[in-house]
PDB file of C-alpha atoms in Angstrom:
ATOM      1  CA  UNK A   1       9.369 -10.822 -15.411  1.00 85.00           C
ATOM      2  CA  UNK A   2       6.867 -12.861 -13.444  1.00 92.00           C
ATOM      3  CA  UNK A   3       4.038 -10.940 -12.332  1.00 96.00           C
ATOM      4  CA  UNK A   4       2.179 -11.766  -8.891  1.00 96.00           C
ATOM      5  CA  UNK A   5      -1.604 -10.639  -8.577  1.00 97.00           C
ATOM      6  CA  UNK A   6      -2.547  -8.973  -5.278  1.00 97.00           C
ATOM      7  CA  UNK A   7      -5.385  -7.880  -3.266  1.00 95.00           C
ATOM      8  CA  UNK A   8      -6.070  -5.684  -0.281  1.00 94.00           C
ATOM      9  CA  UNK A   9      -6.228  -7.625   2.777  1.00 90.00           C
ATOM     10  CA  UNK A  10      -5.420  -5.065   5.448  1.00 86.00           C
ATOM     11  CA  UNK A  11      -5.320  -1.361   6.130  1.00 87.00           C
ATOM     12  CA  UNK A  12      -4.499  -0.384   9.958  1.00 81.00           C
ATOM     13  CA  UNK A  13      -3.313   2.922  11.795  1.00 76.00           C
ATOM     14  CA  UNK A  14       0.383   2.677  12.415  1.00 68.00           C
ATOM     15  CA  UNK A  15       1.610   2.368  15.858  1.00 66.00           C
ATOM     16  CA  UNK A  16       5.179   3.840  15.157  1.00 64.00           C
ATOM     17  CA  UNK A  17       4.342   6.720  12.926  1.00 68.00           C
ATOM     18  CA  UNK A  18       2.072   9.539  13.319  1.00 70.00           C
ATOM     19  CA  UNK A  19      -0.626   9.944  10.587  1.00 73.00           C
ATOM     20  CA  UNK A  20       0.645   6.806   8.875  1.00 83.00           C
ATOM     21  CA  UNK A  21      -1.159   3.454   7.870  1.00 87.00           C
ATOM     22  CA  UNK A  22      -0.038   0.207   7.170  1.00 87.00           C
ATOM     23  CA  UNK A  23      -1.483  -1.055   3.901  1.00 91.00           C
ATOM     24  CA  UNK A  24      -1.091  -4.729   3.146  1.00 91.00           C
ATOM     25  CA  UNK A  25      -1.722  -6.519  -0.012  1.00 94.00           C
ATOM     26  CA  UNK A  26      -1.894 -10.189  -0.006  1.00 93.00           C
ATOM     27  CA  UNK A  27      -0.765 -12.904  -2.827  1.00 93.00           C
ATOM     28  CA  UNK A  28      -4.081 -14.105  -4.351  1.00 94.00           C
ATOM     29  CA  UNK A  29      -2.593 -17.482  -5.002  1.00 91.00           C
ATOM     30  CA  UNK A  30      -0.133 -17.552  -2.209  1.00 89.00           C
ATOM     31  CA  UNK A  31       0.382 -17.108   1.577  1.00 88.00           C
ATOM     32  CA  UNK A  32       2.815 -13.857   1.093  1.00 92.00           C
ATOM     33  CA  UNK A  33       2.074 -10.377   2.444  1.00 92.00           C
ATOM     34  CA  UNK A  34       3.439  -7.202   1.319  1.00 92.00           C
ATOM     35  CA  UNK A  35       3.122  -4.256   3.953  1.00 90.00           C
ATOM     36  CA  UNK A  36       3.450  -0.804   2.470  1.00 92.00           C
ATOM     37  CA  UNK A  37       3.545   2.396   4.617  1.00 89.00           C
ATOM     38  CA  UNK A  38       1.046   5.036   3.432  1.00 91.00           C
ATOM     39  CA  UNK A  39      -0.219   8.708   4.287  1.00 88.00           C
ATOM     40  CA  UNK A  40      -3.371   9.225   5.961  1.00 86.00           C
ATOM     41  CA  UNK A  41      -4.781  11.042   3.061  1.00 86.00           C
ATOM     42  CA  UNK A  42      -4.148   7.738   0.576  1.00 89.00           C
ATOM     43  CA  UNK A  43      -5.591   5.499   3.270  1.00 89.00           C
ATOM     44  CA  UNK A  44      -8.760   7.234   3.751  1.00 86.00           C
ATOM     45  CA  UNK A  45      -9.125   7.371  -0.103  1.00 90.00           C
ATOM     46  CA  UNK A  46      -9.119   3.562  -0.370  1.00 92.00           C
ATOM     47  CA  UNK A  47     -10.808   2.692   2.895  1.00 88.00           C
ATOM     48  CA  UNK A  48     -13.530   5.180   2.097  1.00 86.00           C
ATOM     49  CA  UNK A  49     -14.285   3.055  -1.624  1.00 89.00           C
ATOM     50  CA  UNK A  50     -13.791  -0.305  -0.072  1.00 86.00           C
ATOM     51  CA  UNK A  51     -16.433   0.553   2.642  1.00 82.00           C
ATOM     52  CA  UNK A  52     -18.697   2.147  -0.008  1.00 82.00           C
ATOM     53  CA  UNK A  53     -18.925   5.578   1.707  1.00 80.00           C
ATOM     54  CA  UNK A  54     -20.138   8.286  -0.296  1.00 77.00           C
ATOM     55  CA  UNK A  55     -18.268  11.518   0.419  1.00 78.00           C
ATOM     56  CA  UNK A  56     -19.999  14.970   0.223  1.00 79.00           C
ATOM     57  CA  UNK A  57     -17.831  16.186  -2.854  1.00 85.00           C
ATOM     58  CA  UNK A  58     -15.363  14.131  -4.933  1.00 86.00           C
ATOM     59  CA  UNK A  59     -12.059  13.391  -3.580  1.00 87.00           C
ATOM     60  CA  UNK A  60      -9.168  13.676  -5.916  1.00 91.00           C
ATOM     61  CA  UNK A  61      -8.904   9.834  -6.695  1.00 94.00           C
ATOM     62  CA  UNK A  62     -12.762  10.271  -7.692  1.00 92.00           C
ATOM     63  CA  UNK A  63     -12.087  13.041  -9.887  1.00 94.00           C
ATOM     64  CA  UNK A  64      -9.723  11.457 -11.641  1.00 95.00           C
ATOM     65  CA  UNK A  65     -11.822   8.348 -12.513  1.00 95.00           C
ATOM     66  CA  UNK A  66     -14.758  10.593 -13.753  1.00 95.00           C
ATOM     67  CA  UNK A  67     -12.143  12.462 -15.897  1.00 95.00           C
ATOM     68  CA  UNK A  68     -11.049   9.088 -17.661  1.00 96.00           C
ATOM     69  CA  UNK A  69     -14.480   7.840 -17.756  1.00 95.00           C
ATOM     70  CA  UNK A  70     -15.688  10.839 -19.447  1.00 95.00           C
ATOM     71  CA  UNK A  71     -12.746  10.352 -22.083  1.00 95.00           C
ATOM     72  CA  UNK A  72     -13.056   6.661 -22.496  1.00 95.00           C
ATOM     73  CA  UNK A  73     -10.053   5.926 -20.533  1.00 96.00           C
ATOM     74  CA  UNK A  74     -10.010   2.591 -18.600  1.00 96.00           C
ATOM     75  CA  UNK A  75      -7.173   1.586 -16.266  1.00 97.00           C
ATOM     76  CA  UNK A  76      -5.909  -1.977 -17.230  1.00 97.00           C
ATOM     77  CA  UNK A  77      -4.074  -2.470 -13.953  1.00 98.00           C
ATOM     78  CA  UNK A  78      -1.462  -1.509 -11.375  1.00 98.00           C
ATOM     79  CA  UNK A  79       1.978  -2.634 -11.275  1.00 98.00           C
ATOM     80  CA  UNK A  80       4.235  -2.394  -8.436  1.00 97.00           C
ATOM     81  CA  UNK A  81       7.691  -2.805 -10.501  1.00 97.00           C
ATOM     82  CA  UNK A  82      10.355  -1.703  -8.494  1.00 96.00           C
ATOM     83  CA  UNK A  83      11.575  -1.335  -4.857  1.00 93.00           C
ATOM     84  CA  UNK A  84      14.521   0.965  -3.703  1.00 91.00           C
ATOM     85  CA  UNK A  85      15.896   1.641  -0.352  1.00 85.00           C
ATOM     86  CA  UNK A  86      12.437   0.528   1.112  1.00 85.00           C
ATOM     87  CA  UNK A  87      10.521   3.035  -1.394  1.00 91.00           C
ATOM     88  CA  UNK A  88       8.043   1.022  -3.565  1.00 95.00           C
ATOM     89  CA  UNK A  89       7.529   2.185  -7.156  1.00 96.00           C
ATOM     90  CA  UNK A  90       4.408   1.711  -9.201  1.00 97.00           C
ATOM     91  CA  UNK A  91       2.537   2.658 -12.633  1.00 97.00           C
ATOM     92  CA  UNK A  92      -1.211   2.346 -13.958  1.00 97.00           C
ATOM     93  CA  UNK A  93      -1.307   1.132 -16.961  1.00 98.00           C
ATOM     94  CA  UNK A  94      -4.390   2.594 -18.967  1.00 97.00           C
ATOM     95  CA  UNK A  95      -5.957   2.363 -22.388  1.00 97.00           C
ATOM     96  CA  UNK A  96      -8.291   4.581 -24.370  1.00 94.00           C
ATOM     97  CA  UNK A  97      -9.272   1.654 -26.990  1.00 92.00           C
ATOM     98  CA  UNK A  98      -6.416   2.415 -29.270  1.00 94.00           C
ATOM     99  CA  UNK A  99      -3.114   2.682 -27.422  1.00 95.00           C
ATOM    100  CA  UNK A 100      -1.896   1.351 -24.016  1.00 96.00           C
ATOM    101  CA  UNK A 101       0.055   4.079 -21.901  1.00 97.00           C
ATOM    102  CA  UNK A 102       1.949   3.273 -18.462  1.00 97.00           C
ATOM    103  CA  UNK A 103       1.733   6.535 -16.057  1.00 97.00           C
ATOM    104  CA  UNK A 104       4.206   6.561 -12.941  1.00 97.00           C
ATOM    105  CA  UNK A 105       2.536   6.649  -9.618  1.00 96.00           C
ATOM    106  CA  UNK A 106       2.890   6.370  -6.069  1.00 95.00           C
ATOM    107  CA  UNK A 107       1.955   3.203  -4.863  1.00 95.00           C
ATOM    108  CA  UNK A 108      -0.847   4.166  -2.517  1.00 94.00           C
ATOM    109  CA  UNK A 109      -2.488   6.577  -5.436  1.00 96.00           C
ATOM    110  CA  UNK A 110      -2.290   3.768  -7.701  1.00 96.00           C
ATOM    111  CA  UNK A 111      -3.859   1.157  -5.220  1.00 96.00           C
ATOM    112  CA  UNK A 112      -6.640   3.855  -4.686  1.00 96.00           C
ATOM    113  CA  UNK A 113      -7.499   3.915  -8.338  1.00 97.00           C
ATOM    114  CA  UNK A 114      -7.387   0.442  -8.592  1.00 97.00           C
ATOM    115  CA  UNK A 115     -10.216   0.162  -6.133  1.00 95.00           C
ATOM    116  CA  UNK A 116     -12.362   2.615  -8.089  1.00 95.00           C
ATOM    117  CA  UNK A 117     -11.878   1.143 -11.471  1.00 96.00           C
ATOM    118  CA  UNK A 118     -11.888  -2.471  -9.996  1.00 95.00           C
ATOM    119  CA  UNK A 119      -8.458  -3.169 -11.938  1.00 97.00           C
ATOM    120  CA  UNK A 120      -5.931  -5.799 -10.646  1.00 97.00           C
ATOM    121  CA  UNK A 121      -2.938  -5.179  -8.636  1.00 98.00           C
ATOM    122  CA  UNK A 122       0.476  -6.867  -9.467  1.00 98.00           C
ATOM    123  CA  UNK A 123       3.906  -6.651  -8.214  1.00 97.00           C
ATOM    124  CA  UNK A 124       6.889  -8.587  -9.791  1.00 97.00           C
ATOM    125  CA  UNK A 125       7.923 -11.669  -8.236  1.00 96.00           C
ATOM    126  CA  UNK A 126      11.281 -10.069  -7.183  1.00 94.00           C
ATOM    127  CA  UNK A 127       9.669  -7.765  -5.050  1.00 94.00           C
ATOM    128  CA  UNK A 128       7.504 -10.298  -3.159  1.00 94.00           C
ATOM    129  CA  UNK A 129      10.663 -12.364  -2.733  1.00 92.00           C
ATOM    130  CA  UNK A 130      12.579  -9.596  -1.192  1.00 89.00           C
ATOM    131  CA  UNK A 131      10.121  -7.774   0.612  1.00 90.00           C
ATOM    132  CA  UNK A 132       7.046 -10.170   1.034  1.00 89.00           C
ATOM    133  CA  UNK A 133       6.158 -11.614   4.377  1.00 87.00           C
ATOM    134  CA  UNK A 134       5.242 -15.303   4.661  1.00 84.00           C
ATOM    135  CA  UNK A 135       2.162 -15.917   6.558  1.00 76.00           C
ATOM    136  CA  UNK A 136       0.887 -19.619   7.813  1.00 65.00           C
ATOM    137  CA  UNK A 137      -2.653 -20.328   7.308  1.00 53.00           C
ATOM    138  CA  UNK A 138      -5.274 -17.828   5.589  1.00 46.00           C
ATOM    139  CA  UNK A 139      -5.786 -14.417   6.954  1.00 43.00           C
ATOM    140  CA  UNK A 140      -9.167 -12.527   6.565  1.00 39.00           C
ATOM    141  CA  UNK A 141      -9.321  -9.157   5.359  1.00 38.00           C
ATOM    142  CA  UNK A 142      -9.642  -6.259   7.833  1.00 40.00           C
ATOM    143  CA  UNK A 143      -9.970  -2.734   7.891  1.00 40.00           C
ATOM    144  CA  UNK A 144      -9.485  -1.097  11.538  1.00 39.00           C
ATOM    145  CA  UNK A 145      -8.360   1.804  13.542  1.00 37.00           C
ATOM    146  CA  UNK A 146      -9.905   4.356  10.930  1.00 37.00           C
ATOM    147  CA  UNK A 147     -10.604   7.721  12.596  1.00 38.00           C
ATOM    148  CA  UNK A 148     -14.304   8.264  12.187  1.00 34.00           C
ATOM    149  CA  UNK A 149     -13.753  11.913  12.287  1.00 31.00           C
ATOM    150  CA  UNK A 150     -11.130  11.586   9.250  1.00 34.00           C
ATOM    151  CA  UNK A 151     -13.991   9.806   7.463  1.00 31.00           C
ATOM    152  CA  UNK A 152     -16.574  12.317   7.190  1.00 29.00           C
ATOM    153  CA  UNK A 153     -14.165  15.274   6.917  1.00 31.00           C
ATOM    154  CA  UNK A 154     -13.607  16.616   3.311  1.00 30.00           C
ATOM    155  CA  UNK A 155     -10.136  15.785   2.337  1.00 31.00           C
ATOM    156  CA  UNK A 156      -9.753  18.496   0.054  1.00 29.00           C
ATOM    157  CA  UNK A 157      -9.732  21.074   2.634  1.00 27.00           C
ATOM    158  CA  UNK A 158      -6.944  18.823   4.617  1.00 29.00           C
ATOM    159  CA  UNK A 159      -3.272  19.547   4.114  1.00 30.00           C
ATOM    160  CA  UNK A 160      -0.881  16.620   4.146  1.00 29.00           C
ATOM    161  CA  UNK A 161       2.482  16.987   4.709  1.00 32.00           C
ATOM    162  CA  UNK A 162       4.532  13.811   3.048  1.00 34.00           C
ATOM    163  CA  UNK A 163       7.962  13.044   4.205  1.00 35.00           C
ATOM    164  CA  UNK A 164      10.782  12.522   2.018  1.00 35.00           C
ATOM    165  CA  UNK A 165      13.164   9.776   2.533  1.00 39.00           C
ATOM    166  CA  UNK A 166      15.660  11.821   3.884  1.00 39.00           C
ATOM    167  CA  UNK A 167      13.309  13.214   6.770  1.00 41.00           C
ATOM    168  CA  UNK A 168      12.218   9.750   7.607  1.00 46.00           C
ATOM    169  CA  UNK A 169      13.044   8.744  11.289  1.00 51.00           C
ATOM    170  CA  UNK A 170      15.571   6.327  12.115  1.00 63.00           C
ATOM    171  CA  UNK A 171      14.227   2.745  11.981  1.00 69.00           C
ATOM    172  CA  UNK A 172      13.646   1.709  15.831  1.00 76.00           C
ATOM    173  CA  UNK A 173      14.931  -1.689  15.354  1.00 80.00           C
ATOM    174  CA  UNK A 174      18.360  -0.548  13.739  1.00 81.00           C
ATOM    175  CA  UNK A 175      19.839  -1.250  17.321  1.00 82.00           C
ATOM    176  CA  UNK A 176      18.771  -4.983  17.421  1.00 84.00           C
ATOM    177  CA  UNK A 177      21.230  -7.850  16.345  1.00 87.00           C
ATOM    178  CA  UNK A 178      20.387 -10.114  13.487  1.00 87.00           C
ATOM    179  CA  UNK A 179      19.167 -12.722  15.658  1.00 85.00           C
ATOM    180  CA  UNK A 180      16.841 -10.343  17.498  1.00 85.00           C
ATOM    181  CA  UNK A 181      15.441  -9.093  14.377  1.00 85.00           C
ATOM    182  CA  UNK A 182      14.551 -12.525  13.331  1.00 84.00           C
ATOM    183  CA  UNK A 183      12.715 -13.195  16.937  1.00 85.00           C
ATOM    184  CA  UNK A 184      10.940  -9.558  16.706  1.00 85.00           C
ATOM    185  CA  UNK A 185       9.640 -10.392  13.238  1.00 81.00           C
ATOM    186  CA  UNK A 186       8.460 -13.620  14.395  1.00 80.00           C
ATOM    187  CA  UNK A 187       6.655 -11.989  17.230  1.00 83.00           C
ATOM    188  CA  UNK A 188       5.217  -9.186  15.033  1.00 76.00           C
ATOM    189  CA  UNK A 189       3.732 -11.822  12.556  1.00 71.00           C
ATOM    190  CA  UNK A 190       2.173 -13.774  15.192  1.00 73.00           C
ATOM    191  CA  UNK A 191       0.518 -10.550  16.483  1.00 71.00           C
ATOM    192  CA  UNK A 192      -0.532  -9.736  13.005  1.00 60.00           C
ATOM    193  CA  UNK A 193       1.280  -6.190  13.341  1.00 70.00           C
ATOM    194  CA  UNK A 194       2.079  -5.746   9.715  1.00 63.00           C
ATOM    195  CA  UNK A 195       3.246  -2.258  10.238  1.00 65.00           C
ATOM    196  CA  UNK A 196       5.986  -3.223  12.709  1.00 74.00           C
ATOM    197  CA  UNK A 197       6.765  -6.404  10.387  1.00 73.00           C
ATOM    198  CA  UNK A 198       7.652  -4.156   7.645  1.00 74.00           C
ATOM    199  CA  UNK A 199       9.990  -1.907   9.503  1.00 77.00           C
ATOM    200  CA  UNK A 200      11.783  -5.000  10.702  1.00 83.00           C
ATOM    201  CA  UNK A 201      11.849  -6.358   7.275  1.00 78.00           C
ATOM    202  CA  UNK A 202      13.385  -3.250   5.879  1.00 76.00           C
ATOM    203  CA  UNK A 203      16.064  -3.319   8.713  1.00 80.00           C
ATOM    204  CA  UNK A 204      16.874  -7.088   7.893  1.00 81.00           C
ATOM    205  CA  UNK A 205      16.888  -5.998   4.170  1.00 77.00           C
ATOM    206  CA  UNK A 206      19.550  -3.188   4.780  1.00 77.00           C
ATOM    207  CA  UNK A 207      21.885  -5.641   6.276  1.00 76.00           C
ATOM    208  CA  UNK A 208      21.882  -8.072   3.545  1.00 72.00           C
TER     209      UNK A 208
END
């Protein structure tokens, strides 16, 4: 299957889900964006590395990198390989120089590791076709609305409760008609509200 190279183009605080962030991956040779809702812990892990901040103690993803480096393991690439009921599935592809191993991972963790190993991020074309959002023109990267108090806090002492799909709140756009959804999607894209656009996209996909 065809793989599409992606870069991180956005990370912003979720306006609809408390404690969540919208990670936006952008097509390197195209104008499609892939919004993914992630937890605050993973968003912090990604942002700290991108902003070249140095935590007082190693974060979990930093520890993984140090462990891998110590044993000569390299992260070759991250691949987002499936999308089921709004949940993205990813794997990290590693090598010790002799064999290549694929390890299943949450997409947010995989991206957090990719920025540390400077490894490329890919997604299959069918994922971009079904979940990607087309952006007109060229967007610039942004990192915004990150709580400064969270940046300096040691994440190792913070407990993050992750919701399972069954615990997820109802999509606030589920009551809209198909035409209203399309209008809301266009407005969200115009306002560069990718997190809201992702929710609308998921509702449109559910109805197909």
